[in-house]
XYZ file of C-alpha atoms in Angstrom:
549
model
C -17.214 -30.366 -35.458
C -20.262 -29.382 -33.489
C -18.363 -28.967 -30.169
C -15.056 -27.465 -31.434
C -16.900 -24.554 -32.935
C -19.080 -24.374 -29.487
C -15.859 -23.875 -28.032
C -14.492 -21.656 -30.571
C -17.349 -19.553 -30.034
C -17.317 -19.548 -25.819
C -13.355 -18.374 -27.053
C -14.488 -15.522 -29.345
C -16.914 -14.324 -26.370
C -15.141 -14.609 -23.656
C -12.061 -12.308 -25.495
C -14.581 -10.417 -27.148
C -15.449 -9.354 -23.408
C -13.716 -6.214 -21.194
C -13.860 -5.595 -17.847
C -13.167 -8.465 -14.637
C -14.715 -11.300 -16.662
C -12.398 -11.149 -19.046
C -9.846 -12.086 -16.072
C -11.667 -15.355 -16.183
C -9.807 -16.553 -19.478
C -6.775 -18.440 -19.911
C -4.022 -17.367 -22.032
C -2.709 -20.088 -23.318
C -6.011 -21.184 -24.449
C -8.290 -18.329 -24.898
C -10.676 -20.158 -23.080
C -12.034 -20.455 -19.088
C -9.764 -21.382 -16.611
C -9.973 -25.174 -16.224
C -8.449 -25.740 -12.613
C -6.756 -22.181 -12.310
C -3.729 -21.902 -10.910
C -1.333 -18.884 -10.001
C 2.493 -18.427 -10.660
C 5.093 -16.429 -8.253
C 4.815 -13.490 -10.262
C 0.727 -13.529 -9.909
C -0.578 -14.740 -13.302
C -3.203 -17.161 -13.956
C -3.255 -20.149 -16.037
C -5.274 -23.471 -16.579
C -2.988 -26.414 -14.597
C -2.779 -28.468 -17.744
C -1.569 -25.603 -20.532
C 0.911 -24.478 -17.628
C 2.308 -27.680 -17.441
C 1.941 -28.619 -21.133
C 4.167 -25.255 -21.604
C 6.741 -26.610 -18.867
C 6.597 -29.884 -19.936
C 8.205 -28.979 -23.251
C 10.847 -26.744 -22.321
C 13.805 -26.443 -19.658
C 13.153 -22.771 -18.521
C 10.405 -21.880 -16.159
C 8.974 -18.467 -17.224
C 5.753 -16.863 -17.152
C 4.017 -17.764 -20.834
C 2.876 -14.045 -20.077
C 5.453 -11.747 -18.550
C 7.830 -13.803 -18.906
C 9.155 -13.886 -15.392
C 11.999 -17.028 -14.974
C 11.835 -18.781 -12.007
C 15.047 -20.780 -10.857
C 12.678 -23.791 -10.276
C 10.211 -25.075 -11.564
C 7.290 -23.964 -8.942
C 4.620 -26.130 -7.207
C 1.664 -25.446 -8.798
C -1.748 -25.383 -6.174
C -5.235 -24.607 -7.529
C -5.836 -21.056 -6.525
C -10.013 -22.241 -5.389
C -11.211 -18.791 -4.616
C -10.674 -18.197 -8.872
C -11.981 -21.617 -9.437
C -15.472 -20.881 -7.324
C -15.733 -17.531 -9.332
C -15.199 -19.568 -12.877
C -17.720 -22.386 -12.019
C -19.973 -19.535 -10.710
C -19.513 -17.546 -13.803
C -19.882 -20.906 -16.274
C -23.175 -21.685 -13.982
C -24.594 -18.456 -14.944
C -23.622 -18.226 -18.728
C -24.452 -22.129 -19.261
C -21.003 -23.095 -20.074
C -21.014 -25.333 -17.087
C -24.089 -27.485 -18.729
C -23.297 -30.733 -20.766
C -24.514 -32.050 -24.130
C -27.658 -34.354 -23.925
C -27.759 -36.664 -27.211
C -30.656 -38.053 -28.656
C -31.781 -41.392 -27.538
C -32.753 -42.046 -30.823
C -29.664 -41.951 -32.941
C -28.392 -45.159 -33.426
C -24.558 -44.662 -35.235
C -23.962 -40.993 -34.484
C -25.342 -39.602 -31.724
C -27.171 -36.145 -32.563
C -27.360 -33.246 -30.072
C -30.916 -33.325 -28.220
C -33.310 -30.781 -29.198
C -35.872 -31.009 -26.756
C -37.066 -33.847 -24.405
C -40.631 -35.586 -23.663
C -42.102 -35.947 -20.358
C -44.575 -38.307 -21.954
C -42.573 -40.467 -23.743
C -39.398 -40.200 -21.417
C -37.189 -39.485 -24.170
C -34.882 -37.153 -25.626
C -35.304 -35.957 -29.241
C -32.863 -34.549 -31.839
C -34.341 -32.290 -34.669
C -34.818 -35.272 -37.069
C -36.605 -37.710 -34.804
C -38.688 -34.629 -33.045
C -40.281 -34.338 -36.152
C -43.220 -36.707 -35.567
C -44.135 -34.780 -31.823
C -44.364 -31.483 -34.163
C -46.889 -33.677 -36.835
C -48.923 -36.288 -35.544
C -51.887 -34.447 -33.423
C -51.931 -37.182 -30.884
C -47.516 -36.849 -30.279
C -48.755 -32.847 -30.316
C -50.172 -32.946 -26.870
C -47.213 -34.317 -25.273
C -44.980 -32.258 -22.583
C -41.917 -30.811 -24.503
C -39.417 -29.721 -22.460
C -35.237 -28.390 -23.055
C -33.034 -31.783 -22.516
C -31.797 -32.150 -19.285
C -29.435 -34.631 -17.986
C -31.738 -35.898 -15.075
C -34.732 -36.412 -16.492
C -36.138 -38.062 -13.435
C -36.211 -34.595 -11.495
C -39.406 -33.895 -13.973
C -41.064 -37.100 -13.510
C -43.288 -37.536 -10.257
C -41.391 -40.702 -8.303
C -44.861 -41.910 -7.500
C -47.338 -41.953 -10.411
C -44.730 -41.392 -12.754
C -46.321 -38.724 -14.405
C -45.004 -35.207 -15.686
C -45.002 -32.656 -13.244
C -46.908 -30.096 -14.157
C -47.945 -28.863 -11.533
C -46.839 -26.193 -8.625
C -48.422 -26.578 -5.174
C -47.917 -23.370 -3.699
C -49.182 -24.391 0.003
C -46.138 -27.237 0.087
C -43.950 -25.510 -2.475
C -43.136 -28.060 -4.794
C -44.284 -29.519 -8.317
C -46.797 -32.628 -8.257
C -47.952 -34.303 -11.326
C -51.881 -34.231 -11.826
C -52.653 -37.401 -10.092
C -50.698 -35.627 -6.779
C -53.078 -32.578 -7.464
C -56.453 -34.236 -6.867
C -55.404 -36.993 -3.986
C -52.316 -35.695 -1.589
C -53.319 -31.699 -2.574
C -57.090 -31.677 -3.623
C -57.584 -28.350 -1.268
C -54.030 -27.100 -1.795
C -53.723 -23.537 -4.233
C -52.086 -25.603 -7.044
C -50.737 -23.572 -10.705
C -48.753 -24.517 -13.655
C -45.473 -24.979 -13.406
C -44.999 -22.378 -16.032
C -47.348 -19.851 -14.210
C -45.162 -20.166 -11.201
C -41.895 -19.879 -12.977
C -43.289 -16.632 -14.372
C -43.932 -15.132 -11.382
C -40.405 -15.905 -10.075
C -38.130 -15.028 -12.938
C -38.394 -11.556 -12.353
C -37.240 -12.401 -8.292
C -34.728 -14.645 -10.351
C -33.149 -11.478 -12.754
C -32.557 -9.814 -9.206
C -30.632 -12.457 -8.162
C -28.615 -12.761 -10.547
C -28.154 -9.128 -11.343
C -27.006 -9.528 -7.396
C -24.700 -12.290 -8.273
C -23.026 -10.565 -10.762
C -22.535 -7.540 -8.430
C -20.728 -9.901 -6.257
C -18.357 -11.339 -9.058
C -18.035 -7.939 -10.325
C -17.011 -6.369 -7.268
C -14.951 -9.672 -6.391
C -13.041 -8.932 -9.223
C -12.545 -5.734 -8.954
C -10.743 -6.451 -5.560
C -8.760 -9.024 -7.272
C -7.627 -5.815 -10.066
C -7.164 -3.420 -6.530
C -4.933 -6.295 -4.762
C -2.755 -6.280 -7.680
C -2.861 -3.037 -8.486
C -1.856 -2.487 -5.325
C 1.147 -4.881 -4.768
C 2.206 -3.821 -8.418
C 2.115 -0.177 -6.563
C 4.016 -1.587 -3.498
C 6.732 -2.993 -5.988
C 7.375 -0.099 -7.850
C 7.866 2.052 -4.675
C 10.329 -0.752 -2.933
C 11.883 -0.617 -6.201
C 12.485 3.275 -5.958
C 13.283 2.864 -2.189
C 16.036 0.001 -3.325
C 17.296 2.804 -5.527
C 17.628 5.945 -3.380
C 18.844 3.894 -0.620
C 22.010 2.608 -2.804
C 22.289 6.334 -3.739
C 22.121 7.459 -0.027
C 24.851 5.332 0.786
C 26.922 5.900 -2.223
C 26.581 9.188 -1.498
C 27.197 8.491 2.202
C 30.743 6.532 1.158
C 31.901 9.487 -1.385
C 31.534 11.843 2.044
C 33.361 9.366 4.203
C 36.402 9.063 1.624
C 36.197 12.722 0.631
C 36.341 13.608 4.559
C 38.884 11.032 4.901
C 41.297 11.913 2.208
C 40.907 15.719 3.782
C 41.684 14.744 7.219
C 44.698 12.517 5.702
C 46.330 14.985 3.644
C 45.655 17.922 6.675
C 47.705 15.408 8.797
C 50.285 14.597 6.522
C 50.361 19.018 6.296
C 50.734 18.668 9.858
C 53.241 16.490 10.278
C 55.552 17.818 7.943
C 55.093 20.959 9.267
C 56.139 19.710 12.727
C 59.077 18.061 11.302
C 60.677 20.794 10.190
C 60.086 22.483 13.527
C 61.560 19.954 14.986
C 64.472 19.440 12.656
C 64.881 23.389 13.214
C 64.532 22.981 16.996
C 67.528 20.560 16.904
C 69.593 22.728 14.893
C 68.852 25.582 17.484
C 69.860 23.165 20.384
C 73.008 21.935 19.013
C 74.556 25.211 18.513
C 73.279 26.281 21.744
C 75.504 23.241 23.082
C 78.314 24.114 21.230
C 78.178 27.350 22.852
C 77.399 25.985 26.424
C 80.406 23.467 25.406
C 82.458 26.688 24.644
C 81.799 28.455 27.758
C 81.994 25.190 30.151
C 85.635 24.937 28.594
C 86.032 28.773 29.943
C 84.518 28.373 32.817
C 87.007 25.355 33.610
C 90.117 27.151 32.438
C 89.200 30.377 34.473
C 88.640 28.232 37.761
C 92.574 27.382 37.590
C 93.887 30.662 36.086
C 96.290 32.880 38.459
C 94.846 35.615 36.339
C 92.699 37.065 38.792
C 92.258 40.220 37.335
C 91.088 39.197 34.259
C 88.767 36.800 36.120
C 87.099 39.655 37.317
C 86.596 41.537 34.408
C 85.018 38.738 32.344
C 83.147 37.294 35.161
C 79.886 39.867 34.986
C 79.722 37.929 31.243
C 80.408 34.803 32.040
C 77.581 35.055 35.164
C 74.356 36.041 32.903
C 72.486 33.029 31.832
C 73.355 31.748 28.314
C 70.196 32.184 25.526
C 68.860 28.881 25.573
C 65.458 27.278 24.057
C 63.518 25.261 26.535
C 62.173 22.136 25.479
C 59.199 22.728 27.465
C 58.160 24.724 24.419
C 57.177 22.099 22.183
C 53.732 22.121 21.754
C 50.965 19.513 20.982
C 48.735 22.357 19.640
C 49.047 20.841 16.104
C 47.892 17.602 16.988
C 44.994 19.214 19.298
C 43.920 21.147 16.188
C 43.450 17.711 14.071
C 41.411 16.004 16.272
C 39.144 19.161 16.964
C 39.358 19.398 12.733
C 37.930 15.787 12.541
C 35.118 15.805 15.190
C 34.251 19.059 13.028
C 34.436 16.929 9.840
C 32.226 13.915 11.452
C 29.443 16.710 13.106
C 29.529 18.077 9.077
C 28.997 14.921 7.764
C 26.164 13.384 10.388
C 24.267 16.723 9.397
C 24.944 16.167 5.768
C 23.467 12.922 6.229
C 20.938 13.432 8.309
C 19.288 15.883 5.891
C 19.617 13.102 3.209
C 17.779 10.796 5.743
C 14.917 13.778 6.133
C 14.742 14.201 2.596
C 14.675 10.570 1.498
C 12.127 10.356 4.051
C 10.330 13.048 3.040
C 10.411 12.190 -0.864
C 8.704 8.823 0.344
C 6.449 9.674 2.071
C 5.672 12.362 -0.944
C 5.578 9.566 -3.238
C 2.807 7.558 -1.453
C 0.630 11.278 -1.294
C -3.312 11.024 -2.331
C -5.412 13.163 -3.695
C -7.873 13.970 -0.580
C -10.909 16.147 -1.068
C -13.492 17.358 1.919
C -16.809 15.889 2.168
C -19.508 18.356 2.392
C -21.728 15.496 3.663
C -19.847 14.891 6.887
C -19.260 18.885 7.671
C -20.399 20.074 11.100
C -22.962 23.404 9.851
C -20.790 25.837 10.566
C -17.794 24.883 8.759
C -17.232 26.232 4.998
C -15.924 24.386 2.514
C -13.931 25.628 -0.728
C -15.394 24.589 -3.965
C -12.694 22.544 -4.806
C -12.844 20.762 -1.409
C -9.531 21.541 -0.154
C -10.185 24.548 2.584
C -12.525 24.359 5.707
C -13.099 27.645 7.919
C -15.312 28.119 10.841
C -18.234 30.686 9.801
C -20.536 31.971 12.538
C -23.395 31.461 11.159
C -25.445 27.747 11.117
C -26.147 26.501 7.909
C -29.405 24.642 7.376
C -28.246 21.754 6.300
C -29.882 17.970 6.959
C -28.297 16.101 9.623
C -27.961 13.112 7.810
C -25.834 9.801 9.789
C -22.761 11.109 8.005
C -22.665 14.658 9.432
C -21.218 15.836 12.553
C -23.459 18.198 14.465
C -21.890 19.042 17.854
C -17.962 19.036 17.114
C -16.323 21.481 14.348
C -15.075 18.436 12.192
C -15.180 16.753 8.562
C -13.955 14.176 6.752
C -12.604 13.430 3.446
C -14.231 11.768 0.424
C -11.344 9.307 0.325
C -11.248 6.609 2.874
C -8.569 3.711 2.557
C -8.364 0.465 3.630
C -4.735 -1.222 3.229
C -1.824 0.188 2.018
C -0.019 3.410 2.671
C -0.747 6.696 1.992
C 0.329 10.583 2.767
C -1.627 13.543 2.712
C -0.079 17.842 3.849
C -2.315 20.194 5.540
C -1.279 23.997 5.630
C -1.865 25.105 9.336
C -0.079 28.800 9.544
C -1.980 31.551 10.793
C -4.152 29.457 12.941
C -4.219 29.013 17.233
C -6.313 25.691 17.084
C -6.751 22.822 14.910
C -7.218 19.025 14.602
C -5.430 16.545 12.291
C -5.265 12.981 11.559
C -7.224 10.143 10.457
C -10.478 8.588 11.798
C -12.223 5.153 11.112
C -15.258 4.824 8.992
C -17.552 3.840 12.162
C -16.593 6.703 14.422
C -19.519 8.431 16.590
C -20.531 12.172 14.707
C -23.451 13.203 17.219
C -23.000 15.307 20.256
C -19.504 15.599 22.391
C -16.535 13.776 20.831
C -13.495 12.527 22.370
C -10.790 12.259 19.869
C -8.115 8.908 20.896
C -7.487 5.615 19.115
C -10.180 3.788 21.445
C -12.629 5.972 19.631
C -11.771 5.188 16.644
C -9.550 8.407 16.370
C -5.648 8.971 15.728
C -5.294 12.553 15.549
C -2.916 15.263 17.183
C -4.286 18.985 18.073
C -3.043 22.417 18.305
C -4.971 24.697 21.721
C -3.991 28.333 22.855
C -1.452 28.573 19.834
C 1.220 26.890 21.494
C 0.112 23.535 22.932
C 0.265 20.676 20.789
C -1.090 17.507 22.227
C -1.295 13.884 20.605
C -4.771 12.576 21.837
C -3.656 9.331 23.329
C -5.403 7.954 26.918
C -4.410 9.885 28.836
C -2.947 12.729 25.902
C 0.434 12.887 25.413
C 1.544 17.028 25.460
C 4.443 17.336 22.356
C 7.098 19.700 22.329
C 8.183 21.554 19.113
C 11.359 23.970 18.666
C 10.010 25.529 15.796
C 5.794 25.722 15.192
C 5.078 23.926 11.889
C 3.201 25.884 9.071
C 2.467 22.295 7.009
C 1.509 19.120 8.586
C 1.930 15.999 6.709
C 0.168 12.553 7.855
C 1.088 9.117 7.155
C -0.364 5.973 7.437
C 0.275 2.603 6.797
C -2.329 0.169 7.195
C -0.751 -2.951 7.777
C 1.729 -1.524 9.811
C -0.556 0.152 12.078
C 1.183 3.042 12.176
C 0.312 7.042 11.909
C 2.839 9.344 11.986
C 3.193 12.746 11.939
C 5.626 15.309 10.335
C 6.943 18.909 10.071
C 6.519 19.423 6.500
C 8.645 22.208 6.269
C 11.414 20.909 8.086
C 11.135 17.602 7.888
C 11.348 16.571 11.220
C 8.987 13.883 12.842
C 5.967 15.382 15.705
C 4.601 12.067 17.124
C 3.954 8.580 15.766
C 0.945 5.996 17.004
C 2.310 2.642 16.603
C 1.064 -0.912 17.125
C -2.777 0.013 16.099
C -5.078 -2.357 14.910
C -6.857 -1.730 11.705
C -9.821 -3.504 10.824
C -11.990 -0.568 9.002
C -11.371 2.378 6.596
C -9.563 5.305 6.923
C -10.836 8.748 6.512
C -8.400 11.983 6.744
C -9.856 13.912 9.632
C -9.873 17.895 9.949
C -11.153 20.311 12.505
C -10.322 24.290 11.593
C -11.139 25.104 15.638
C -13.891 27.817 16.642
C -13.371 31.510 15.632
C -11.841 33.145 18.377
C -12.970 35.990 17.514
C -11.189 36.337 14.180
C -7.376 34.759 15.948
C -8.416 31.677 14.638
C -10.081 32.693 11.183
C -7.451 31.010 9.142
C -8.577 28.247 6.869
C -6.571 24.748 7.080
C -5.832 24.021 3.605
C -4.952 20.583 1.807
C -1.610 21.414 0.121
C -1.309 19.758 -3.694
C 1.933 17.867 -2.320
C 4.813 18.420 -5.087
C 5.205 14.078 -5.924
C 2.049 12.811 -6.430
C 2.709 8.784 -6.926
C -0.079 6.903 -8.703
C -3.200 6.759 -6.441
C -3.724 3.722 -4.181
C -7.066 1.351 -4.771
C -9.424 2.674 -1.990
């Protein structure tokens, strides 16, 4: 009875508890994870009530979302969540086991406290006589342990009570005045006074660790959870894309059909009315052959004569030469039309899937007044930088740059994907991208990926450059007015867009990411009031939950 409502009470704490320990519990059980393992769909479970629940049952579902799986999965101890739960049952004394009273003859009592003297451990019945009898009074009582031997000194076997603090470690009082007569020796308790404080620091450390260990775990699946829901949406306006795509085809198709079944008819009946022309021009050619015959025999030359000026004009004929292939010239310049119409229709539905995406994974970024080079000013809301003339006084702390007109967001990310606009009309110069979290701030900068920089610039108003090595120069049809970034982690990828139009400026591809990411922005100098313009973060229209940074 003792130990069931032990448990039941570790069960009633541990669900009593919020926050990432309470990620620690199975359940099935309510209680600690016993040899945790993970299912496909990322839930945890202790092995045995996972396979007590499968055991009894011919479907293979999650006991908590309820996920099926079309076989029955192999289940592997996830050990990174088994080292957190034995670190976490360590530090709440779960992890310790019962010592019984040595005492107890039928049933064995749980051990109140232990002797050093006598060697024994007590429960509260038999302990009675060490809390009475004066002589049983001055013996060593100590919590029960399971090794009692660690308190005993191996030589003299004699309590040790002791802490030599030249040696560090215990001694019993015999050890104290032969092996360390001249050695700085204190009580045990004295000692472990002195170091529980140094011991609540490590722990409070330790518990930092699980905490923040945890709160990666909650990021990670925040994070694919995020990932899911957005292939999920991708799944779904790709299917409409192409549905869409098919309807234009067939729409197109049934157009061109019916313009060439128009056609056809319609040449048809010119032919049909050509024919008709031609055979009563033959009948008259017929007629006038038969004339023309008779009048080469006739003795009637006068009458020759008079009918010959007739007879020698050409007869009205149609040529056939006149049949034209105009109609079928027009169909085939009406479908390459038709296809041009549709690869623009879809190519805007590309750009604006694209777009929506990329809209979809856009964060919330905000400037960071501790990283701003002195002369920049920053909005109080974060999301415009200008370059003033003046310096401000402001401490050059690690963070800050303090040659090169440039600051960073608040945000930095490190996995995932994520999309941020910048407004950039009215200016001649500017710099945009992302930087990593180690990047050099002091003195003269040079902005390219082996500086820990992917960023593309605007110089002179009309010279956009992607800072590569060596830079890549970039030309644009049209100068963009919003810039939108995009980055995805894994990928290694940073691309650039034409917010307005939708059209892609430059991509870095194949990068290596091993830090975080900060958004990077540079307004340019002055100019003398050309380039006064502030670069502004836009509030992009779809903003997707935000990522785990």
């Amino acid at each position: 009875m003792m130990e069931e409502s032990s448990s039941t009470s570790r069960k009633q704490s541990l669900s009593s508890s919020s926050g990432p320990l309470s990620e620690l519990q199975c359940s099935i059980c309510l209680d600690v994870f016993t040899d945790p393992v993970s299912t496909p769909c990322g839930h945890n479970f202790c092995k045995s009530c996972l396979n007590q629940c499968w055991n009894n049952s011919q479907i293979y579902s999650c006991p908590l979302c309820k996920e099926t799986f079309r076989r029955r999965p192999d289940l592997k101890i996830n050990t990174t969540l088994r080292d957190v739960v034995l670190l976490f049952k360590g530090n709440s004394g779960q992890s310790k086991s019962e010592v019984l009273c040595d005492i107890c003859d039928d049933r064995k009592m749980k051990a109140l406290k232990m002797c050093l003297e006598c060697q024994i451990s007590y429960c509260q019945t038999h302990l009675e006589p060490h809390q009475r009898v004066p002589k049983l009074k001055k013996h060593k009582l100590i919590d029960p342990v399971e090794k009692l031997e660690d308190y005993i000194c191996q030589k003299h076997e004699k309590p040790l009570e002791l802490f030599c603090r030249d040696d560090q470690t215990c001694v019993c009082l015999l050890c104290a005045v032969t092996n360390h007569r001249n050695h700085n020796t204190v009580s045990v308790e004295e000692e472990s006074e002195e170091r529980k404080p140094q011991l609540m620091e490590m722990q409070t450390d330790v518990q930092q660790m699980i905490q923040d260990r945890m709160k990666r775990i909650q990021d990670l699946k925040r994070s694919a959870k995020l990932r899911k829901e957005v292939s999920e949406k991708e799944k779904a306006e790709s299917i409409e894309l192409f549905t869409d795509l098919i309807r234009s085809i067939e729409r197109c198709q049934s157009e061109l059909l019916e313009m060439m079944e128009q056609k056809q008819k319609a040449a048809e009946k010119q032919a049909e009315e050509l024919i008709k022309e031609l055979q009563q021009e033959i009948t008259e050619l017929m007629k006038r052959d038969t004339e023309l015959d008779e009048l080469s025999h006739t003795e009637d030359h006068l009458h020759l004569l008079q009918i010959y000026p007739s007879l020698s004009r050409p007869a009205h004929t149609s040529s056939c030469s006149e049949i034209s292939l105009s109609d079928t010239h027009v169909s085939v310049e009406t479908l390459m039309r038709s296809l041009t119409q549709l690869k623009e229709t879809l190519d805007e539905k590309l750009c604006k899937t694209v777009l929506k995406r990329m809209q979809q994974l856009a964060v919330d970024v905000t400037l960071d007044p501790n990283t701003a080079y002195p002369k920049l000013i920053l909005s109080d809301d974060g999301k415009q930088v200008t370059y003033g003339d003046i310096k401000q006084l402001l401490p050059d702390n690690p963070e800050r740059f303090n040659s090169c007109c440039s600051v960073l967001a608040k945000q930095g990310f490190r996995f995932g994907r994520f999309y941020f606009e910048v407004q950039v009309n009215g200016k001649t110069d500017w710099d945009l991208g992302v930087a990593r979290e180690s990047i050099n701030r002091k003195g003269i900068i040079t902005g390219s990926p082996v500086n820990g920089y992917w960023i593309i610039v605007l110089r002179n108003g009309n010279q956009y450059k992607a800072r590569e090595s060596p830079p890549v120069s970039l030309s644009l049809r049209v100068k963009p007015q919003v810039i939108g970034v995009f980055v995805d982690y894994e990928e290694g990828l940073v691309s650039f867009y034409d917010g307005k139009s939708r059209s892609i400026i430059y991509s870095f591809t194949g990068q290596s990411f091993t830090e975080k990411l900060f958004p990077y922005f540079s307004p340019g100098a002055n100019k003398d009031g050309k380039n006064a313009a502030p670069l502004i973060i836009s509030n992009v229209r779809y903003i997707y939950p935000k990522m785990p940074t």
